[in-house]
PDB file of C-alpha atoms and ligand atoms in Angstrom:
ATOM      1  CA  MET A   1     -14.040  -2.496  -2.151  1.00  0.00           C
ATOM      2  CA  LEU A   2     -12.461  -5.850  -3.043  1.00  0.00           C
ATOM      3  CA  THR A   3      -8.953  -5.720  -4.391  1.00  0.00           C
ATOM      4  CA  ALA A   4      -7.353  -8.687  -6.091  1.00  0.00           C
ATOM      5  CA  VAL A   5      -3.740  -9.337  -5.119  1.00  0.00           C
ATOM      6  CA  ASN A   6      -1.887 -11.792  -7.322  1.00  0.00           C
ATOM      7  CA  ARG A   7       0.758 -13.853  -5.606  1.00  0.00           C
ATOM      8  CA  PRO A   8       2.580 -16.786  -7.195  1.00  0.00           C
ATOM      9  CA  GLY A   9       0.270 -19.783  -7.208  1.00  0.00           C
ATOM     10  CA  ARG A  10      -2.813 -18.123  -5.779  1.00  0.00           C
ATOM     11  CA  VAL A  11      -5.126 -15.179  -5.937  1.00  0.00           C
ATOM     12  CA  ARG A  12      -5.993 -13.500  -2.652  1.00  0.00           C
ATOM     13  CA  TYR A  13      -8.683 -10.991  -2.031  1.00  0.00           C
ATOM     14  CA  HIS A  14      -8.531  -8.541   0.787  1.00  0.00           C
ATOM     15  CA  ARG A  15     -11.034  -5.950   1.761  1.00  0.00           C
ATOM     16  CA  ARG A  16      -9.868  -2.342   1.800  1.00  0.00           C
ATOM     17  CA  MET A  17     -11.545  -0.043   4.242  1.00  0.00           C
ATOM     18  CA  GLU A  18     -14.218   2.007   2.535  1.00  0.00           C
ATOM     19  CA  ILE A  19     -15.545   4.739   4.754  1.00  0.00           C
ATOM     20  CA  VAL A  20     -18.965   6.196   4.038  1.00  0.00           C
ATOM     21  CA  PRO A  21     -19.687   8.916   6.637  1.00  0.00           C
ATOM     22  CA  THR A  22     -23.179   8.916   8.151  1.00  0.00           C
ATOM     23  CA  ASP A  23     -25.089  11.406  10.285  1.00  0.00           C
ATOM     24  CA  ARG A  24     -23.141  10.091  13.307  1.00  0.00           C
ATOM     25  CA  ASP A  25     -19.763  11.102  11.808  1.00  0.00           C
ATOM     26  CA  VAL A  26     -18.102  14.487  11.950  1.00  0.00           C
ATOM     27  CA  LEU A  27     -15.019  15.869  10.231  1.00  0.00           C
ATOM     28  CA  LEU A  28     -13.021  18.107  12.566  1.00  0.00           C
ATOM     29  CA  VAL A  29     -10.746  20.379  10.533  1.00  0.00           C
ATOM     30  CA  VAL A  30      -8.002  21.569  12.852  1.00  0.00           C
ATOM     31  CA  ASP A  31      -6.368  24.994  12.593  1.00  0.00           C
ATOM     32  CA  VAL A  32      -6.143  25.497   8.825  1.00  0.00           C
ATOM     33  CA  GLN A  33      -5.218  29.136   9.392  1.00  0.00           C
ATOM     34  CA  ASN A  34      -2.945  31.511   7.498  1.00  0.00           C
ATOM     35  CA  ASP A  35      -0.237  31.483  10.177  1.00  0.00           C
ATOM     36  CA  PHE A  36       0.213  27.707   9.808  1.00  0.00           C
ATOM     37  CA  LEU A  37       0.443  27.877   6.005  1.00  0.00           C
ATOM     38  CA  PRO A  38       3.460  28.871   3.863  1.00  0.00           C
ATOM     39  CA  GLY A  39       4.373  32.497   4.570  1.00  0.00           C
ATOM     40  CA  GLY A  40       2.666  32.386   7.966  1.00  0.00           C
ATOM     41  CA  ALA A  41       4.233  33.028  11.367  1.00  0.00           C
ATOM     42  CA  LEU A  42       4.392  29.329  12.286  1.00  0.00           C
ATOM     43  CA  ALA A  43       4.296  27.749   8.845  1.00  0.00           C
ATOM     44  CA  VAL A  44       3.935  23.978   8.947  1.00  0.00           C
ATOM     45  CA  PRO A  45       6.155  22.365   6.273  1.00  0.00           C
ATOM     46  CA  ASP A  46       4.001  21.547   3.228  1.00  0.00           C
ATOM     47  CA  GLY A  47       1.004  22.762   5.223  1.00  0.00           C
ATOM     48  CA  ASP A  48      -0.879  23.972   2.155  1.00  0.00           C
ATOM     49  CA  ALA A  49      -1.066  20.368   0.915  1.00  0.00           C
ATOM     50  CA  VAL A  50      -3.879  19.760   3.394  1.00  0.00           C
ATOM     51  CA  VAL A  51      -6.186  22.326   1.783  1.00  0.00           C
ATOM     52  CA  PRO A  52      -7.272  20.394  -1.346  1.00  0.00           C
ATOM     53  CA  ALA A  53      -7.336  17.140   0.638  1.00  0.00           C
ATOM     54  CA  VAL A  54      -9.585  18.637   3.320  1.00  0.00           C
ATOM     55  CA  ASN A  55     -11.844  20.329   0.773  1.00  0.00           C
ATOM     56  CA  ARG A  56     -12.381  17.006  -1.008  1.00  0.00           C
ATOM     57  CA  LEU A  57     -12.876  15.096   2.227  1.00  0.00           C
ATOM     58  CA  ALA A  58     -15.404  17.601   3.543  1.00  0.00           C
ATOM     59  CA  GLY A  59     -17.622  16.863   0.561  1.00  0.00           C
ATOM     60  CA  SER A  60     -18.345  13.371   1.881  1.00  0.00           C
ATOM     61  CA  PHE A  61     -19.345  14.513   5.393  1.00  0.00           C
ATOM     62  CA  GLN A  62     -22.746  15.780   6.517  1.00  0.00           C
ATOM     63  CA  HIS A  63     -21.120  17.398   9.546  1.00  0.00           C
ATOM     64  CA  VAL A  64     -17.967  19.515   9.505  1.00  0.00           C
ATOM     65  CA  ILE A  65     -16.526  21.489  12.425  1.00  0.00           C
ATOM     66  CA  LEU A  66     -13.530  23.834  12.214  1.00  0.00           C
ATOM     67  CA  SER A  67     -11.114  24.833  14.949  1.00  0.00           C
ATOM     68  CA  GLN A  68      -9.233  28.098  15.185  1.00  0.00           C
ATOM     69  CA  ASP A  69      -6.124  28.727  17.305  1.00  0.00           C
ATOM     70  CA  TRP A  70      -6.936  32.123  18.843  1.00  0.00           C
ATOM     71  CA  HIS A  71      -4.362  33.697  21.143  1.00  0.00           C
ATOM     72  CA  PRO A  72      -4.437  37.109  22.820  1.00  0.00           C
ATOM     73  CA  PRO A  73      -1.380  39.347  22.187  1.00  0.00           C
ATOM     74  CA  GLY A  74       1.501  38.397  24.515  1.00  0.00           C
ATOM     75  CA  HIS A  75       0.165  34.861  25.044  1.00  0.00           C
ATOM     76  CA  LEU A  76       2.291  32.780  27.402  1.00  0.00           C
ATOM     77  CA  SER A  77       3.017  30.202  24.675  1.00  0.00           C
ATOM     78  CA  PHE A  78       4.917  32.856  22.698  1.00  0.00           C
ATOM     79  CA  ALA A  79       8.726  32.888  23.040  1.00  0.00           C
ATOM     80  CA  SER A  80       8.500  36.693  22.877  1.00  0.00           C
ATOM     81  CA  SER A  81       6.731  36.655  26.266  1.00  0.00           C
ATOM     82  CA  HIS A  82       9.817  35.091  27.917  1.00  0.00           C
ATOM     83  CA  PRO A  83      12.973  37.239  27.838  1.00  0.00           C
ATOM     84  CA  GLY A  84      16.025  35.249  26.704  1.00  0.00           C
ATOM     85  CA  LYS A  85      13.941  32.454  25.184  1.00  0.00           C
ATOM     86  CA  ALA A  86      13.693  31.557  21.495  1.00  0.00           C
ATOM     87  CA  PRO A  87      10.974  29.831  19.486  1.00  0.00           C
ATOM     88  CA  PHE A  88      10.987  26.042  19.967  1.00  0.00           C
ATOM     89  CA  ASP A  89      12.692  26.295  23.404  1.00  0.00           C
ATOM     90  CA  MET A  90      10.880  24.458  26.185  1.00  0.00           C
ATOM     91  CA  ILE A  91       9.808  25.911  29.507  1.00  0.00           C
ATOM     92  CA  ASP A  92       7.914  24.643  32.522  1.00  0.00           C
ATOM     93  CA  MET A  93       4.440  26.040  32.993  1.00  0.00           C
ATOM     94  CA  PRO A  94       2.357  25.390  36.115  1.00  0.00           C
ATOM     95  CA  TYR A  95       0.509  22.775  34.045  1.00  0.00           C
ATOM     96  CA  GLY A  96       3.646  21.070  32.636  1.00  0.00           C
ATOM     97  CA  PRO A  97       6.250  21.454  29.884  1.00  0.00           C
ATOM     98  CA  GLN A  98       5.425  23.911  27.117  1.00  0.00           C
ATOM     99  CA  VAL A  99       7.058  24.460  23.729  1.00  0.00           C
ATOM    100  CA  LEU A 100       7.565  28.173  23.054  1.00  0.00           C
ATOM    101  CA  TRP A 101       6.319  29.319  19.665  1.00  0.00           C
ATOM    102  CA  PRO A 102       6.755  32.330  17.455  1.00  0.00           C
ATOM    103  CA  ASP A 103       3.860  34.776  17.921  1.00  0.00           C
ATOM    104  CA  HIS A 104       1.036  33.219  15.886  1.00  0.00           C
ATOM    105  CA  CYS A 105      -2.744  33.251  15.460  1.00  0.00           C
ATOM    106  CA  VAL A 106      -3.199  36.477  17.381  1.00  0.00           C
ATOM    107  CA  GLN A 107      -6.902  37.258  17.787  1.00  0.00           C
ATOM    108  CA  GLY A 108      -8.313  39.372  14.988  1.00  0.00           C
ATOM    109  CA  THR A 109      -5.206  39.282  12.781  1.00  0.00           C
ATOM    110  CA  LEU A 110      -4.984  38.048   9.201  1.00  0.00           C
ATOM    111  CA  GLY A 111      -2.657  35.281  10.430  1.00  0.00           C
ATOM    112  CA  ALA A 112      -5.387  33.921  12.668  1.00  0.00           C
ATOM    113  CA  THR A 113      -7.935  33.884   9.849  1.00  0.00           C
ATOM    114  CA  ILE A 114      -9.036  30.508   8.538  1.00  0.00           C
ATOM    115  CA  SER A 115      -7.449  29.988   5.130  1.00  0.00           C
ATOM    116  CA  PRO A 116      -9.513  31.563   2.357  1.00  0.00           C
ATOM    117  CA  TRP A 117      -8.632  28.477   0.257  1.00  0.00           C
ATOM    118  CA  LEU A 118     -10.631  26.279   2.600  1.00  0.00           C
ATOM    119  CA  ASP A 119     -13.926  25.819   0.796  1.00  0.00           C
ATOM    120  CA  ILE A 120     -16.365  24.490   3.406  1.00  0.00           C
ATOM    121  CA  PRO A 121     -19.123  27.074   3.801  1.00  0.00           C
ATOM    122  CA  ARG A 122     -21.326  24.298   5.277  1.00  0.00           C
ATOM    123  CA  ALA A 123     -19.134  23.991   8.393  1.00  0.00           C
ATOM    124  CA  GLU A 124     -21.584  24.135  11.298  1.00  0.00           C
ATOM    125  CA  LEU A 125     -19.334  25.243  14.148  1.00  0.00           C
ATOM    126  CA  VAL A 126     -16.009  27.012  14.658  1.00  0.00           C
ATOM    127  CA  VAL A 127     -14.338  26.242  17.971  1.00  0.00           C
ATOM    128  CA  ARG A 128     -11.761  28.773  19.152  1.00  0.00           C
ATOM    129  CA  LYS A 129      -9.083  27.731  21.603  1.00  0.00           C
ATOM    130  CA  GLY A 130      -5.987  29.080  23.337  1.00  0.00           C
ATOM    131  CA  TYR A 131      -7.751  32.360  24.112  1.00  0.00           C
ATOM    132  CA  ARG A 132      -6.789  32.439  27.801  1.00  0.00           C
ATOM    133  CA  HIS A 133      -3.589  34.434  28.290  1.00  0.00           C
ATOM    134  CA  ASP A 134      -1.820  31.978  30.612  1.00  0.00           C
ATOM    135  CA  VAL A 135      -2.905  28.612  29.211  1.00  0.00           C
ATOM    136  CA  ASP A 136      -2.215  27.030  25.836  1.00  0.00           C
ATOM    137  CA  SER A 137      -4.655  24.650  24.171  1.00  0.00           C
ATOM    138  CA  TYR A 138      -3.480  22.338  21.430  1.00  0.00           C
ATOM    139  CA  SER A 139      -6.562  20.205  21.908  1.00  0.00           C
ATOM    140  CA  VAL A 140      -9.938  21.310  20.566  1.00  0.00           C
ATOM    141  CA  PHE A 141     -11.519  19.508  23.554  1.00  0.00           C
ATOM    142  CA  CYS A 142      -9.487  20.495  26.596  1.00  0.00           C
ATOM    143  CA  GLU A 143      -6.901  23.158  27.456  1.00  0.00           C
ATOM    144  CA  ALA A 144      -3.316  22.384  28.447  1.00  0.00           C
ATOM    145  CA  ASP A 145      -4.207  22.659  32.147  1.00  0.00           C
ATOM    146  CA  ARG A 146      -6.046  19.395  31.397  1.00  0.00           C
ATOM    147  CA  THR A 147      -9.165  20.601  33.228  1.00  0.00           C
ATOM    148  CA  THR A 148     -10.754  23.472  31.311  1.00  0.00           C
ATOM    149  CA  ARG A 149     -13.107  22.073  28.661  1.00  0.00           C
ATOM    150  CA  THR A 150     -13.921  23.832  25.412  1.00  0.00           C
ATOM    151  CA  GLY A 151     -17.469  22.462  25.236  1.00  0.00           C
ATOM    152  CA  LEU A 152     -16.892  20.468  22.039  1.00  0.00           C
ATOM    153  CA  ALA A 153     -17.527  17.057  23.641  1.00  0.00           C
ATOM    154  CA  GLY A 154     -20.865  18.317  24.922  1.00  0.00           C
ATOM    155  CA  TYR A 155     -21.775  19.690  21.499  1.00  0.00           C
ATOM    156  CA  LEU A 156     -20.953  16.392  19.794  1.00  0.00           C
ATOM    157  CA  ARG A 157     -22.978  14.408  22.326  1.00  0.00           C
ATOM    158  CA  GLU A 158     -26.003  16.661  22.112  1.00  0.00           C
ATOM    159  CA  ARG A 159     -25.919  16.373  18.330  1.00  0.00           C
ATOM    160  CA  GLY A 160     -25.534  12.569  18.380  1.00  0.00           C
ATOM    161  CA  LEU A 161     -22.112  12.650  16.739  1.00  0.00           C
ATOM    162  CA  ALA A 162     -20.150   9.573  17.807  1.00  0.00           C
ATOM    163  CA  ARG A 163     -17.224   9.267  15.405  1.00  0.00           C
ATOM    164  CA  VAL A 164     -14.657  12.034  14.965  1.00  0.00           C
ATOM    165  CA  TYR A 165     -12.418  12.208  11.881  1.00  0.00           C
ATOM    166  CA  LEU A 166      -9.496  14.605  12.190  1.00  0.00           C
ATOM    167  CA  ALA A 167      -7.622  16.488   9.499  1.00  0.00           C
ATOM    168  CA  GLY A 168      -5.566  19.683   9.405  1.00  0.00           C
ATOM    169  CA  LEU A 169      -2.580  21.162  11.243  1.00  0.00           C
ATOM    170  CA  ALA A 170      -0.457  20.157  12.910  1.00  0.00           C
ATOM    171  CA  THR A 171      -0.449  16.339  13.114  1.00  0.00           C
ATOM    172  CA  ASP A 172       1.892  16.272  16.099  1.00  0.00           C
ATOM    173  CA  PHE A 173       0.297  19.062  18.142  1.00  0.00           C
ATOM    174  CA  CYS A 174      -3.280  20.176  17.718  1.00  0.00           C
ATOM    175  CA  VAL A 175      -4.441  17.144  15.735  1.00  0.00           C
ATOM    176  CA  ALA A 176      -2.741  14.667  18.076  1.00  0.00           C
ATOM    177  CA  TRP A 177      -3.937  16.262  21.299  1.00  0.00           C
ATOM    178  CA  SER A 178      -7.459  16.574  19.949  1.00  0.00           C
ATOM    179  CA  ALA A 179      -7.460  12.928  18.861  1.00  0.00           C
ATOM    180  CA  PHE A 180      -6.230  11.797  22.244  1.00  0.00           C
ATOM    181  CA  ASP A 181      -8.815  13.844  24.135  1.00  0.00           C
ATOM    182  CA  ALA A 182     -11.608  12.685  21.832  1.00  0.00           C
ATOM    183  CA  ILE A 183     -10.762   9.092  22.752  1.00  0.00           C
ATOM    184  CA  GLU A 184     -10.748  10.015  26.439  1.00  0.00           C
ATOM    185  CA  ALA A 185     -14.170  11.611  25.995  1.00  0.00           C
ATOM    186  CA  GLY A 186     -15.490   8.322  24.598  1.00  0.00           C
ATOM    187  CA  PHE A 187     -15.613   8.988  20.851  1.00  0.00           C
ATOM    188  CA  ALA A 188     -14.334   6.718  18.099  1.00  0.00           C
ATOM    189  CA  VAL A 189     -11.437   8.604  16.526  1.00  0.00           C
ATOM    190  CA  TYR A 190      -9.829   8.460  13.098  1.00  0.00           C
ATOM    191  CA  VAL A 191      -6.931  10.605  11.871  1.00  0.00           C
ATOM    192  CA  VAL A 192      -6.791  11.086   8.106  1.00  0.00           C
ATOM    193  CA  GLU A 193      -3.031  11.060   7.789  1.00  0.00           C
ATOM    194  CA  ASP A 194      -2.560  12.524   4.309  1.00  0.00           C
ATOM    195  CA  ALA A 195      -4.981  15.366   5.125  1.00  0.00           C
ATOM    196  CA  CYS A 196      -2.630  16.472   7.941  1.00  0.00           C
ATOM    197  CA  ARG A 197       0.906  17.869   8.068  1.00  0.00           C
ATOM    198  CA  ALA A 198       3.307  18.016  11.013  1.00  0.00           C
ATOM    199  CA  ILE A 199       5.654  20.543  12.610  1.00  0.00           C
ATOM    200  CA  ASP A 200       7.943  17.691  13.791  1.00  0.00           C
ATOM    201  CA  THR A 201      10.184  19.364  16.357  1.00  0.00           C
ATOM    202  CA  GLY A 202      12.352  17.243  18.680  1.00  0.00           C
ATOM    203  CA  GLY A 203      10.816  13.914  17.598  1.00  0.00           C
ATOM    204  CA  SER A 204       7.282  15.164  18.176  1.00  0.00           C
ATOM    205  CA  LEU A 205       5.709  13.435  15.155  1.00  0.00           C
ATOM    206  CA  ALA A 206       6.807   9.889  16.012  1.00  0.00           C
ATOM    207  CA  ALA A 207       5.876  10.451  19.661  1.00  0.00           C
ATOM    208  CA  ALA A 208       2.447  11.758  18.684  1.00  0.00           C
ATOM    209  CA  TRP A 209       1.652   8.761  16.460  1.00  0.00           C
ATOM    210  CA  LYS A 210       2.701   6.352  19.189  1.00  0.00           C
ATOM    211  CA  ARG A 211       0.597   8.145  21.755  1.00  0.00           C
ATOM    212  CA  MET A 212      -2.406   8.270  19.427  1.00  0.00           C
ATOM    213  CA  THR A 213      -2.300   4.667  18.258  1.00  0.00           C
ATOM    214  CA  ASP A 214      -1.629   3.391  21.805  1.00  0.00           C
ATOM    215  CA  ALA A 215      -4.786   5.228  22.867  1.00  0.00           C
ATOM    216  CA  GLY A 216      -6.860   3.592  20.117  1.00  0.00           C
ATOM    217  CA  VAL A 217      -6.851   6.236  17.401  1.00  0.00           C
ATOM    218  CA  ILE A 218      -7.308   4.677  13.948  1.00  0.00           C
ATOM    219  CA  ARG A 219      -4.988   5.872  11.202  1.00  0.00           C
ATOM    220  CA  VAL A 220      -6.739   6.234   7.842  1.00  0.00           C
ATOM    221  CA  ALA A 221      -6.099   7.979   4.522  1.00  0.00           C
ATOM    222  CA  THR A 222      -8.230   9.948   2.073  1.00  0.00           C
ATOM    223  CA  ARG A 223      -8.200   6.956  -0.336  1.00  0.00           C
ATOM    224  CA  ASP A 224     -10.132   4.960   2.301  1.00  0.00           C
ATOM    225  CA  PHE A 225     -13.208   7.119   1.697  1.00  0.00           C
ATOM    226  CA  ALA A 226     -15.781   6.135  -0.877  1.00  0.00           C
ATOM    227  CA  ALA A 227     -15.352   8.239  -3.996  1.00  0.00           C
TER     228      ALA A 227
HETATM  229  C1  LIG B 301      -0.475  24.527  16.993  1.00  0.00           C
HETATM  230  C2  LIG B 301       1.534  25.033  17.938  1.00  0.00           C
HETATM  231  C3  LIG B 301       0.983  26.140  18.570  1.00  0.00           C
HETATM  232  C4  LIG B 301      -1.257  23.613  16.109  1.00  0.00           C
HETATM  233  C5  LIG B 301      -1.049  25.616  17.612  1.00  0.00           C
HETATM  234  O1  LIG B 301      -2.293  24.046  15.545  1.00  0.00           O
HETATM  235  O2  LIG B 301      -0.835  22.447  15.941  1.00  0.00           O
HETATM  236  N1  LIG B 301       0.805  24.235  17.169  1.00  0.00           N
HETATM  237  N2  LIG B 301      -0.309  26.412  18.401  1.00  0.00           N
HETATM  238 ZN1  LIG B 302      -1.073  28.199  19.192  1.00  0.00          ZN
END
């Protein structure tokens, strides 16, 4: 799309990005689950704003994959599993520092269910993560031990999907870690900023954007997609 910008004495044209997804592009919708939405156990501020944005966005993709945070009861990322600790405290796990969360997305509960307002029946794969009792997994590609793979990179490669667009919850945790790992796995990665919302605890949102953009993640918006 060409947009005219009038400045005193001249007219400049600059090209706005216009993204038209092909059969090599996939939309990865991260963790749009009841527990991350208003009223949920770990509600992301303004989290429900992603639902209409993601629904619209999904319409322009041939390939859509969903992820689902899926913890067993008593998961080690829950503050309730650590006597004396409170949600949002930090602890050291064998694999590194870990934020402690309220109990959320417990397997088989209504809180763990993908939001009924998400309207993407065409989604071709749901990737569950965080299902091992002792290891968290923000990333849809690789668990927090940084070695156990979910299989998603292999799926994308086998299906010839080369560019990953991310949307969903939360920008500074599951979206950011997934974006970072997708780059590491060799994919081109775009985060659709206004189709995501953040938890933003202890400066996590600014840190996540720096880490993502330093790694080569491209920041885009829903308006960058062809109507
Ligand atoms: C998430 C914290 C804990 C996320 C999941 O989806 O961003 N955040 N588990
Ligand atoms: Zn979780």
